[in-house]
Tab-separated table of C-alpha atoms and ligand atoms in Angstrom:
chain	number	residue	atom	x	y	z
I	78	UNK	CA	159.111	57.385	-34.887
I	79	UNK	CA	158.836	58.855	-31.370
I	80	UNK	CA	155.589	58.391	-29.461
I	81	UNK	CA	154.784	60.244	-26.123
I	82	UNK	CA	155.323	58.622	-22.774
I	83	UNK	CA	153.681	60.316	-19.885
I	84	UNK	CA	155.755	58.578	-17.201
I	85	UNK	CA	158.847	59.828	-18.793
I	86	UNK	CA	157.387	63.289	-19.252
I	87	UNK	CA	157.010	63.505	-15.502
I	88	UNK	CA	160.666	62.950	-14.747
I	89	UNK	CA	162.707	65.919	-13.541
I	90	UNK	CA	166.432	65.450	-13.427
I	91	UNK	CA	169.434	67.916	-12.765
I	92	UNK	CA	170.305	67.751	-16.501
I	93	UNK	CA	171.322	71.157	-17.644
I	94	UNK	CA	169.088	72.793	-20.123
I	95	UNK	CA	170.764	73.409	-23.539
I	96	UNK	CA	170.279	76.798	-25.192
I	97	UNK	CA	170.201	76.133	-29.057
I	98	UNK	CA	170.796	79.189	-31.198
I	99	UNK	CA	171.352	77.585	-34.604
I	100	UNK	CA	168.553	75.067	-35.147
I	101	UNK	CA	165.779	77.327	-36.529
I	102	UNK	CA	167.014	78.333	-40.023
I	103	UNK	CA	165.291	76.866	-43.164
I	104	UNK	CA	167.590	75.557	-45.975
I	105	UNK	CA	166.834	76.490	-49.414
I	106	UNK	CA	166.027	72.797	-50.129
I	107	UNK	CA	163.020	73.054	-47.834
I	108	UNK	CA	161.508	76.126	-49.523
I	109	UNK	CA	159.167	73.963	-51.478
I	110	UNK	CA	156.307	76.388	-52.084
I	111	UNK	CA	153.411	75.731	-54.389
I	112	UNK	CA	150.872	74.903	-51.563
I	113	UNK	CA	148.641	76.608	-49.241
I	114	UNK	CA	148.247	76.084	-45.554
I	115	UNK	CA	145.816	76.755	-42.712
I	116	UNK	CA	146.501	76.692	-38.948
I	117	UNK	CA	143.738	76.126	-36.475
I	118	UNK	CA	144.833	77.018	-32.998
I	119	UNK	CA	143.206	75.848	-29.751
I	120	UNK	CA	143.943	76.860	-26.122
I	121	UNK	CA	146.173	79.417	-24.376
I	122	UNK	CA	148.330	82.276	-25.394
I	123	UNK	CA	151.356	79.928	-25.469
I	124	UNK	CA	149.730	77.929	-28.268
I	125	UNK	CA	148.753	81.122	-30.084
I	126	UNK	CA	152.352	82.131	-29.973
I	127	UNK	CA	153.571	78.736	-31.151
I	128	UNK	CA	151.141	79.148	-34.091
I	129	UNK	CA	152.871	82.417	-35.003
I	130	UNK	CA	156.170	80.500	-35.054
I	131	UNK	CA	154.668	77.768	-37.265
I	132	UNK	CA	153.063	80.350	-39.634
I	133	UNK	CA	156.489	82.057	-39.927
I	134	UNK	CA	158.058	78.781	-40.939
I	135	UNK	CA	155.331	77.922	-43.363
I	136	UNK	CA	155.678	81.278	-45.079
I	137	UNK	CA	159.506	80.858	-45.232
I	138	UNK	CA	158.948	77.536	-46.923
I	139	UNK	CA	157.103	79.731	-49.541
I	140	UNK	CA	153.676	78.305	-48.751
I	141	UNK	CA	150.720	80.748	-48.891
I	142	UNK	CA	148.201	81.071	-46.077
I	143	UNK	CA	144.754	80.014	-47.128
I	144	UNK	CA	141.636	81.815	-46.014
I	145	UNK	CA	140.038	78.730	-44.596
I	146	UNK	CA	140.599	75.116	-43.850
I	147	UNK	CA	138.537	73.910	-46.934
I	148	UNK	CA	140.798	75.637	-49.319
I	149	UNK	CA	144.110	74.626	-47.772
I	150	UNK	CA	146.538	72.000	-49.028
I	151	UNK	CA	148.157	71.599	-45.590
I	152	UNK	CA	146.028	71.777	-42.359
I	153	UNK	CA	147.791	72.096	-39.071
I	154	UNK	CA	145.805	71.590	-35.882
I	155	UNK	CA	147.713	73.142	-32.876
I	156	UNK	CA	145.864	71.507	-30.033
I	157	UNK	CA	145.182	71.998	-26.257
I	158	UNK	CA	145.115	69.366	-23.617
I	159	UNK	CA	143.875	71.300	-20.726
I	160	UNK	CA	140.152	70.369	-20.970
I	161	UNK	CA	138.049	67.621	-22.507
I	162	UNK	CA	136.039	70.099	-24.461
I	163	UNK	CA	139.115	71.260	-26.581
I	164	UNK	CA	140.085	67.677	-26.882
I	165	UNK	CA	136.627	66.720	-28.342
I	166	UNK	CA	136.683	69.718	-30.662
I	167	UNK	CA	139.965	68.465	-32.199
I	168	UNK	CA	138.583	65.049	-32.766
I	169	UNK	CA	135.465	66.665	-34.296
I	170	UNK	CA	137.744	68.534	-36.693
I	171	UNK	CA	139.707	65.418	-37.627
I	172	UNK	CA	136.215	63.952	-38.593
I	173	UNK	CA	135.702	66.945	-40.956
I	174	UNK	CA	139.159	66.658	-42.400
I	175	UNK	CA	138.640	62.991	-43.067
I	176	UNK	CA	135.757	63.874	-45.486
I	177	UNK	CA	137.950	66.325	-47.368
I	178	UNK	CA	140.748	63.758	-47.470
I	179	UNK	CA	138.331	61.262	-49.019
I	180	UNK	CA	137.713	63.695	-51.743
I	181	UNK	CA	141.234	64.965	-52.036
I	182	UNK	CA	143.856	62.486	-50.915
I	183	UNK	CA	146.618	65.058	-51.401
I	184	UNK	CA	145.533	67.074	-48.428
I	185	UNK	CA	148.237	66.994	-45.722
I	186	UNK	CA	147.216	66.943	-42.050
I	187	UNK	CA	149.366	67.773	-39.202
I	188	UNK	CA	148.609	67.606	-35.449
I	189	UNK	CA	150.781	69.375	-32.925
I	190	UNK	CA	150.521	71.120	-29.552
I	191	UNK	CA	149.745	69.642	-26.051
I	192	UNK	CA	147.358	66.896	-27.252
I	193	UNK	CA	150.167	65.442	-29.325
I	194	UNK	CA	152.168	64.896	-26.157
I	195	UNK	CA	149.345	62.617	-24.732
I	196	UNK	CA	149.822	58.929	-25.058
I	197	UNK	CA	146.079	58.033	-25.486
I	198	UNK	CA	145.604	60.738	-28.202
I	199	UNK	CA	148.605	59.503	-30.327
I	200	UNK	CA	147.396	55.909	-29.776
I	201	UNK	CA	143.889	56.847	-31.023
I	202	UNK	CA	145.126	58.601	-34.063
I	203	UNK	CA	147.441	55.766	-35.003
I	204	UNK	CA	144.445	53.389	-34.760
I	205	UNK	CA	141.603	55.404	-36.086
I	206	UNK	CA	142.970	58.225	-38.011
I	207	UNK	CA	145.834	56.626	-39.817
I	208	UNK	CA	145.715	59.283	-42.610
I	209	UNK	CA	147.044	61.993	-40.351
I	210	UNK	CA	150.504	62.718	-41.933
I	211	UNK	CA	152.490	64.376	-39.103
I	212	UNK	CA	152.148	64.348	-35.396
I	213	UNK	CA	154.800	66.488	-33.605
I	214	UNK	CA	154.963	67.814	-29.955
I	215	UNK	CA	155.795	70.968	-28.158
I	216	UNK	CA	159.585	70.336	-27.999
I	217	UNK	CA	160.335	70.081	-31.621
I	218	UNK	CA	158.169	72.537	-33.355
I	219	UNK	CA	161.296	73.800	-35.253
I	220	UNK	CA	161.597	70.451	-37.025
I	221	UNK	CA	158.205	70.928	-38.824
I	222	UNK	CA	159.812	72.078	-42.180
I	223	UNK	CA	161.864	68.784	-42.372
I	224	UNK	CA	158.906	66.697	-41.501
I	225	UNK	CA	156.748	68.384	-44.190
I	226	UNK	CA	159.555	67.875	-46.724
I	227	UNK	CA	159.605	64.140	-45.928
I	228	UNK	CA	155.809	63.935	-46.440
I	229	UNK	CA	155.707	66.079	-49.682
I	230	UNK	CA	158.884	64.792	-51.292
I	231	UNK	CA	159.346	61.168	-49.904
I	232	UNK	CA	155.760	60.389	-49.209
I	233	UNK	CA	156.607	59.451	-45.513
I	234	UNK	CA	154.401	59.865	-42.483
I	235	UNK	CA	156.082	61.190	-39.476
I	236	UNK	CA	155.282	60.944	-35.733
I	237	UNK	CA	157.925	62.739	-33.641
I	238	UNK	CA	156.786	63.471	-30.164
I	239	UNK	CA	159.559	63.907	-27.535
I	240	UNK	CA	158.713	63.266	-23.877
I	241	UNK	CA	161.699	65.134	-22.497
I	242	UNK	CA	162.375	67.842	-19.998
I	243	UNK	CA	163.176	70.130	-22.927
I	244	UNK	CA	165.681	72.697	-24.180
I	245	UNK	CA	165.510	76.399	-24.962
I	246	UNK	CA	165.212	77.016	-28.603
I	247	UNK	CA	166.383	80.596	-29.593
I	248	UNK	CA	166.112	82.661	-32.711
I	249	UNK	CA	162.649	81.558	-33.549
I	250	UNK	CA	160.742	83.574	-36.097
I	251	UNK	CA	157.120	84.684	-35.637
I	252	UNK	CA	154.536	85.901	-38.114
I	253	UNK	CA	152.241	87.958	-36.034
I	254	UNK	CA	148.691	89.089	-36.721
I	255	UNK	CA	148.857	92.172	-34.590
I	256	UNK	CA	151.496	94.773	-35.612
I	257	UNK	CA	151.383	96.615	-32.388
I	258	UNK	CA	151.268	93.806	-29.644
I	259	UNK	CA	153.523	90.791	-29.197
I	260	UNK	CA	154.030	87.872	-26.968
I	261	UNK	CA	157.492	87.303	-25.673
I	262	UNK	CA	158.250	83.856	-24.172
I	263	UNK	CA	160.379	84.336	-21.073
I	264	UNK	CA	160.176	80.691	-20.029
I	265	UNK	CA	158.927	77.340	-20.937
I	266	UNK	CA	157.304	74.399	-19.014
I	267	UNK	CA	156.224	74.137	-15.386
I	268	UNK	CA	157.373	72.213	-12.299
I	269	UNK	CA	154.347	73.005	-10.102
I	270	UNK	CA	152.476	69.762	-10.829
I	271	UNK	CA	149.084	70.997	-9.681
I	272	UNK	CA	147.157	67.699	-9.373
I	273	UNK	CA	144.532	68.480	-12.064
I	274	UNK	CA	147.052	69.968	-14.651
I	275	UNK	CA	148.598	68.081	-17.676
I	276	UNK	CA	150.881	71.058	-18.553
I	277	UNK	CA	154.014	69.910	-16.695
I	278	UNK	CA	153.760	66.606	-18.812
I	279	UNK	CA	153.064	68.317	-22.099
I	280	UNK	CA	155.482	71.197	-21.879
I	281	UNK	CA	158.402	69.813	-19.943
I	282	UNK	CA	160.295	71.224	-17.008
I	283	UNK	CA	160.551	74.885	-16.136
I	284	UNK	CA	163.230	76.469	-18.407
I	285	UNK	CA	163.866	80.284	-18.262
I	286	UNK	CA	165.362	82.032	-21.327
I	287	UNK	CA	168.416	84.186	-20.682
I	288	UNK	CA	167.624	87.709	-19.701
I	289	UNK	CA	169.752	89.150	-22.490
I	290	UNK	CA	168.006	87.099	-25.138
I	291	UNK	CA	164.634	88.392	-23.837
I	292	UNK	CA	165.885	92.058	-23.835
I	293	UNK	CA	167.315	91.649	-27.364
I	294	UNK	CA	163.881	90.268	-28.585
I	295	UNK	CA	162.057	93.169	-26.898
I	296	UNK	CA	164.457	95.688	-28.585
I	297	UNK	CA	163.848	94.086	-31.940
I	298	UNK	CA	160.085	94.354	-31.534
I	299	UNK	CA	160.406	97.963	-30.588
I	300	UNK	CA	162.375	98.564	-33.957
I	301	UNK	CA	159.362	96.741	-35.661
I	302	UNK	CA	156.874	99.237	-34.248
I	303	UNK	CA	155.450	97.061	-31.406
I	304	UNK	CA	154.070	99.131	-28.554
I	305	UNK	CA	152.828	96.419	-26.130
I	306	UNK	CA	154.578	93.129	-25.127
I	307	UNK	CA	153.131	90.317	-22.952
I	308	UNK	CA	155.931	88.323	-21.225
I	309	UNK	CA	154.671	84.737	-21.489
I	310	UNK	CA	155.186	81.643	-19.361
I	311	UNK	CA	153.200	78.960	-17.519
I	312	UNK	CA	154.141	80.559	-14.279
I	313	UNK	CA	156.141	83.783	-14.979
I	314	UNK	CA	156.714	84.625	-11.391
I	315	UNK	CA	159.166	81.708	-11.119
I	316	UNK	CA	161.174	83.208	-13.921
I	317	UNK	CA	164.954	82.750	-13.325
I	318	UNK	CA	164.714	80.304	-10.440
I	319	UNK	CA	166.193	77.585	-12.762
I	320	UNK	CA	168.868	79.716	-14.241
I	321	UNK	CA	170.113	82.458	-11.958
I	322	UNK	CA	171.104	82.553	-8.263
I	323	UNK	CA	169.934	86.076	-7.775
I	324	UNK	CA	167.815	87.297	-10.742
I	325	UNK	CA	163.989	86.850	-10.768
I	326	UNK	CA	160.860	88.103	-12.400
I	327	UNK	CA	160.995	91.410	-10.544
I	328	UNK	CA	164.548	92.098	-11.920
I	329	UNK	CA	163.397	91.176	-15.382
I	330	UNK	CA	160.355	93.508	-15.138
I	331	UNK	CA	162.718	96.297	-14.081
I	332	UNK	CA	165.172	95.558	-16.974
I	333	UNK	CA	162.446	95.190	-19.631
I	334	UNK	CA	160.788	98.445	-18.341
I	335	UNK	CA	164.203	100.275	-19.134
I	336	UNK	CA	163.645	99.664	-22.811
I	337	UNK	CA	161.546	101.995	-24.959
I	338	UNK	CA	158.602	99.562	-25.000
I	339	UNK	CA	155.318	101.467	-24.112
I	340	UNK	CA	153.381	98.714	-22.402
I	341	UNK	CA	154.415	95.578	-20.607
I	342	UNK	CA	152.098	92.827	-19.428
I	343	UNK	CA	152.884	89.336	-18.116
I	344	UNK	CA	150.920	86.031	-17.795
I	345	UNK	CA	150.437	83.791	-15.979
I	346	UNK	CA	151.179	84.384	-12.309
I	347	UNK	CA	150.966	81.602	-9.694
I	348	UNK	CA	150.185	83.239	-6.450
I	349	UNK	CA	152.825	81.099	-4.665
I	350	UNK	CA	155.720	82.868	-6.291
I	351	UNK	CA	154.526	86.357	-6.296
I	352	UNK	CA	156.942	88.394	-4.273
I	353	UNK	CA	156.645	91.838	-2.566
I	354	UNK	CA	159.539	92.959	-4.881
I	355	UNK	CA	157.391	92.078	-7.856
I	356	UNK	CA	154.578	94.210	-6.623
I	357	UNK	CA	156.952	97.047	-6.161
I	358	UNK	CA	158.284	96.615	-9.718
I	359	UNK	CA	154.720	96.761	-11.072
I	360	UNK	CA	153.920	99.835	-8.892
I	361	UNK	CA	156.993	101.774	-9.694
I	362	UNK	CA	157.420	101.189	-13.538
I	363	UNK	CA	155.069	103.419	-15.600
I	364	UNK	CA	155.261	101.051	-18.649
I	365	UNK	CA	154.358	97.914	-16.648
I	366	UNK	CA	150.596	97.819	-16.863
I	367	UNK	CA	148.461	97.727	-13.706
I	368	UNK	CA	146.967	94.366	-14.560
I	369	UNK	CA	147.574	91.030	-12.891
I	370	UNK	CA	145.943	87.715	-13.882
I	371	UNK	CA	146.186	85.667	-10.569
I	372	UNK	CA	144.426	82.372	-10.822
I	373	UNK	CA	142.877	81.224	-7.559
I	374	UNK	CA	141.127	78.061	-8.737
I	375	UNK	CA	139.102	77.629	-5.580
I	376	UNK	CA	138.136	79.412	-2.375
I	377	UNK	CA	138.199	76.149	-0.248
I	378	UNK	CA	141.452	75.406	1.549
I	379	UNK	CA	140.538	71.739	1.412
I	380	UNK	CA	140.197	71.811	-2.375
I	381	UNK	CA	143.354	73.972	-2.780
I	382	UNK	CA	145.289	71.368	-0.887
I	383	UNK	CA	143.895	68.506	-2.954
I	384	UNK	CA	144.822	70.717	-6.071
I	385	UNK	CA	148.298	70.990	-4.860
I	386	UNK	CA	148.208	74.786	-5.201
I	387	UNK	CA	150.561	75.461	-2.217
I	388	UNK	CA	148.597	78.401	-0.791
I	389	UNK	CA	145.551	78.889	1.326
I	390	UNK	CA	142.552	81.099	0.805
I	391	UNK	CA	143.811	83.410	3.475
I	392	UNK	CA	147.368	83.703	1.788
I	393	UNK	CA	145.667	84.516	-1.521
I	394	UNK	CA	143.534	87.139	0.051
I	395	UNK	CA	146.524	88.709	1.660
I	396	UNK	CA	148.435	88.799	-1.614
I	397	UNK	CA	145.296	90.192	-3.403
I	398	UNK	CA	144.959	93.041	-0.872
I	399	UNK	CA	148.719	93.870	-1.084
I	400	UNK	CA	148.599	94.233	-4.856
I	401	UNK	CA	145.253	96.206	-4.661
I	402	UNK	CA	146.747	98.638	-2.082
I	403	UNK	CA	150.088	99.092	-3.705
I	404	UNK	CA	149.407	99.190	-7.406
I	405	UNK	CA	147.275	102.127	-8.433
I	406	UNK	CA	143.984	101.379	-10.326
I	407	UNK	CA	145.026	97.734	-10.677
I	408	UNK	CA	142.721	95.302	-12.462
I	409	UNK	CA	142.925	91.734	-11.020
I	410	UNK	CA	141.518	88.767	-12.948
I	411	UNK	CA	141.456	85.120	-12.078
I	412	UNK	CA	140.771	81.500	-13.094
I	413	UNK	CA	138.225	79.318	-11.162
I	414	UNK	CA	137.478	75.585	-11.451
I	415	UNK	CA	134.271	74.269	-10.168
I	416	UNK	CA	133.486	70.665	-9.545
I	417	UNK	CA	136.960	69.461	-8.582
I	418	UNK	CA	136.407	65.820	-7.524
I	419	UNK	CA	134.118	65.632	-4.425
I	420	UNK	CA	133.876	69.421	-4.056
I	421	UNK	CA	131.116	69.904	-1.314
I	422	UNK	CA	128.532	72.583	-1.134
I	423	UNK	CA	130.623	74.130	1.611
I	424	UNK	CA	133.612	74.159	-0.724
I	425	UNK	CA	131.725	75.735	-3.356
I	426	UNK	CA	130.304	78.301	-0.891
I	427	UNK	CA	133.828	79.103	0.165
I	428	UNK	CA	134.718	79.904	-3.546
I	429	UNK	CA	131.660	82.185	-3.814
I	430	UNK	CA	132.587	83.930	-0.590
I	431	UNK	CA	136.006	84.620	-1.962
I	432	UNK	CA	134.580	85.964	-5.247
I	433	UNK	CA	132.262	88.314	-3.229
I	434	UNK	CA	135.331	89.477	-1.332
I	435	UNK	CA	137.747	89.990	-4.183
I	436	UNK	CA	135.144	91.277	-6.646
I	437	UNK	CA	137.452	90.366	-9.637
I	438	UNK	CA	137.486	92.409	-12.757
I	439	UNK	CA	136.910	89.293	-14.671
I	440	UNK	CA	137.236	85.514	-14.209
I	441	UNK	CA	137.670	82.548	-16.526
I	442	UNK	CA	135.560	79.818	-14.999
I	443	UNK	CA	135.515	76.177	-15.877
I	444	UNK	CA	134.106	72.816	-14.842
I	445	UNK	CA	136.851	70.412	-13.718
I	446	UNK	CA	138.000	68.348	-16.541
I	447	UNK	CA	139.633	64.966	-15.825
I	448	UNK	CA	142.974	64.722	-17.448
I	449	UNK	CA	144.456	61.227	-17.920
I	450	UNK	CA	147.826	60.663	-16.192
I	451	UNK	CA	147.305	63.424	-13.618
I	452	UNK	CA	146.995	62.590	-9.873
I	453	UNK	CA	143.429	64.033	-9.678
I	454	UNK	CA	142.186	61.768	-12.398
I	455	UNK	CA	142.562	58.872	-10.020
I	456	UNK	CA	140.057	60.290	-7.345
I	457	UNK	CA	136.727	58.749	-7.593
I	458	UNK	CA	134.322	61.654	-8.065
I	459	UNK	CA	130.863	61.497	-6.530
I	460	UNK	CA	129.478	64.718	-7.722
I	461	UNK	CA	127.127	64.576	-10.688
I	462	UNK	CA	127.723	66.766	-13.705
I	463	UNK	CA	124.417	68.501	-13.293
I	464	UNK	CA	125.481	69.822	-9.817
I	465	UNK	CA	128.713	71.091	-11.348
I	466	UNK	CA	126.882	72.910	-14.179
I	467	UNK	CA	124.485	74.514	-11.666
I	468	UNK	CA	127.522	75.772	-9.543
I	469	UNK	CA	129.128	77.136	-12.729
I	470	UNK	CA	125.972	79.124	-13.411
I	471	UNK	CA	125.784	80.549	-10.038
I	472	UNK	CA	129.394	81.388	-10.023
I	473	UNK	CA	129.164	83.120	-13.459
I	474	UNK	CA	126.314	85.297	-12.093
I	475	UNK	CA	128.646	86.454	-9.257
I	476	UNK	CA	131.535	87.019	-11.586
I	477	UNK	CA	129.460	89.018	-14.345
I	478	UNK	CA	127.953	91.172	-11.475
I	479	UNK	CA	131.344	92.302	-10.329
I	480	UNK	CA	132.728	92.662	-13.921
I	481	UNK	CA	129.874	95.099	-14.677
I	482	UNK	CA	130.369	96.917	-11.353
I	483	UNK	CA	134.018	97.395	-11.934
I	484	UNK	CA	133.521	98.590	-15.445
I	485	UNK	CA	130.894	101.095	-14.347
I	486	UNK	CA	133.323	102.728	-12.001
I	487	UNK	CA	135.318	103.957	-15.145
I	488	UNK	CA	132.323	105.822	-16.498
I	489	UNK	CA	133.133	109.513	-16.699
I	490	UNK	CA	136.931	108.833	-16.372
I	491	UNK	CA	139.559	109.294	-19.130
I	492	UNK	CA	141.801	106.374	-19.756
I	493	UNK	CA	144.622	105.501	-22.127
I	494	UNK	CA	143.751	103.004	-24.777
I	495	UNK	CA	145.999	101.198	-27.349
I	496	UNK	CA	143.731	101.059	-30.392
I	497	UNK	CA	144.444	97.867	-32.209
I	498	UNK	CA	141.596	97.134	-34.635
I	499	UNK	CA	138.256	97.987	-36.331
I	500	UNK	CA	135.507	96.895	-33.872
I	501	UNK	CA	134.016	93.615	-34.554
I	502	UNK	CA	130.498	94.901	-33.920
I	503	UNK	CA	130.508	98.157	-35.781
I	504	UNK	CA	132.839	99.058	-38.725
I	505	UNK	CA	132.431	102.761	-37.765
I	506	UNK	CA	134.154	102.019	-34.407
I	507	UNK	CA	137.738	100.896	-33.455
I	508	UNK	CA	138.630	98.994	-30.345
I	509	UNK	CA	141.517	98.566	-28.036
I	510	UNK	CA	142.559	97.885	-24.448
I	511	UNK	CA	143.004	100.107	-21.421
I	512	UNK	CA	146.096	99.834	-19.172
I	513	UNK	CA	143.978	97.636	-16.954
I	514	UNK	CA	143.159	95.347	-19.903
I	515	UNK	CA	139.564	96.310	-20.497
I	516	UNK	CA	138.149	96.275	-24.069
I	517	UNK	CA	136.933	99.653	-25.183
I	518	UNK	CA	134.798	100.334	-28.357
I	519	UNK	CA	135.538	103.889	-29.575
I	520	UNK	CA	133.791	105.963	-32.394
I	521	UNK	CA	136.575	106.588	-34.896
I	522	UNK	CA	138.417	105.503	-37.952
I	523	UNK	CA	141.287	103.208	-38.908
I	524	UNK	CA	143.757	106.087	-38.608
I	525	UNK	CA	143.608	105.677	-34.792
I	526	UNK	CA	144.874	102.000	-35.151
I	527	UNK	CA	148.444	101.747	-33.669
I	528	UNK	CA	148.145	104.709	-31.405
I	529	UNK	CA	147.805	105.146	-27.618
I	530	UNK	CA	144.984	107.636	-27.139
I	531	UNK	CA	143.111	109.283	-24.310
I	532	UNK	CA	139.434	108.036	-24.232
I	533	UNK	CA	136.566	109.316	-22.201
I	534	UNK	CA	134.470	106.403	-20.975
I	535	UNK	CA	130.777	107.054	-21.701
I	536	UNK	CA	129.204	103.659	-20.988
I	537	UNK	CA	129.941	100.295	-19.430
I	538	UNK	CA	128.802	96.749	-20.209
I	539	UNK	CA	129.876	93.496	-18.560
I	540	UNK	CA	132.495	92.638	-21.126
I	541	UNK	CA	133.418	96.070	-22.620
I	542	UNK	CA	133.371	99.831	-22.327
I	543	UNK	CA	132.174	102.475	-24.793
I	544	UNK	CA	134.332	105.522	-25.176
I	545	UNK	CA	134.865	108.832	-27.004
I	546	UNK	CA	138.178	110.268	-28.124
I	547	UNK	CA	139.228	113.178	-25.855
A	111	LIG	S1	151.103	76.175	-12.152
A	111	LIG	FE1	149.728	74.426	-11.956
A	111	LIG	S2	147.997	75.039	-13.270
A	111	LIG	FE2	149.624	76.328	-13.886
A	111	LIG	S3	150.703	75.145	-15.589
A	111	LIG	FE3	151.842	74.606	-13.800
A	111	LIG	S4	150.794	72.664	-13.112
A	111	LIG	FE4	149.457	73.637	-14.545
């Protein structure tokens, strides 16, 4: 048994990262089959992508995917630790599974992802949810088949959470939902240690994948018919810094753009590492999409300092303006936290001012969530929750106003859309995303799916556009 240790997870040493190429295969012995599984994923794209890896392993073990949790023999909760809300949802889900377990003791429950890396979570599960069969963390996902074998064949429970800096596991398999779009991990972990964030503790130190492994993966995806990739990392702009003397994100973007892939995106960018060369790479490569997600978190320099974000409001605005002026038709989105401990009315006003200046295409807004073990969790907070909720409402009004304004600017224009699905709202429509990552609903049939088409924008809403095939 290995339980998490947050103190240990914080440690960063000079230990060289190991690149492991031969730990992902599944022996015939492990291809047990005869069971169904259901994966419930919470949180960010990194978790979604991990779930694609888990799904591939489950299918290779000859298990079948169930339609819902209630009909599955094996339930896997891939959890998120970034906010209390996601945390509470997982415990609510465990309550639901408990009822099922009482009626069917054969149901196997696994909990993984970032919450599994938290000491208090594992402690609580060991005390109150003893029936959970497997807990594993973010560093040893590839070991799930062996753990499941132990539960099914040997009736053992497994808790295997490693609080380590981490390695790079190569040759992972992914079972993707979307045939035309794929995530490609370019790095793991984070060394920024923003004071509110648990990720550097749950995902280990920053480890870049080798450029040739990334390019090989992209070429394989192209052969599989993938049209769009999103290069994924907690802070992609820092790509390569831990691995190469003179090769960074801008070089990787240029190299990936030389492949035949039609569309390249990347998330997430920390403003601190965003270089001029990167802006040039986005501006000069036709297949790098004009879309940048650039989390600002606050418009107050005092709060930014307390968050440990390493840039000022002025530096952020300078970068924002540079990207806007050099990348044609670029969309810029952001993340904002309101109610960081002791955020004053003036601090909040500074955030609103920044939003009014930048007029973001979209923003993901959140109330600060205290994460145990982070430096910010030790600050005594005097701001009532009600005030924070009111601030969030005001902020969202500003954000929505600019989202609609930006969308309206596209009315009457023709844009390129990668059609990826039947529209959720109307089965007679399909939907897809523009180069600037805006959702468009288009009248048309399933034959358009998987194609990049010219679409005339006829109407705009806050969260989506309506379009007609040209
Ligand atoms: S850059 Fe900051 S917010 Fe982003 S994952 Fe790293 S520590 Fe968390």
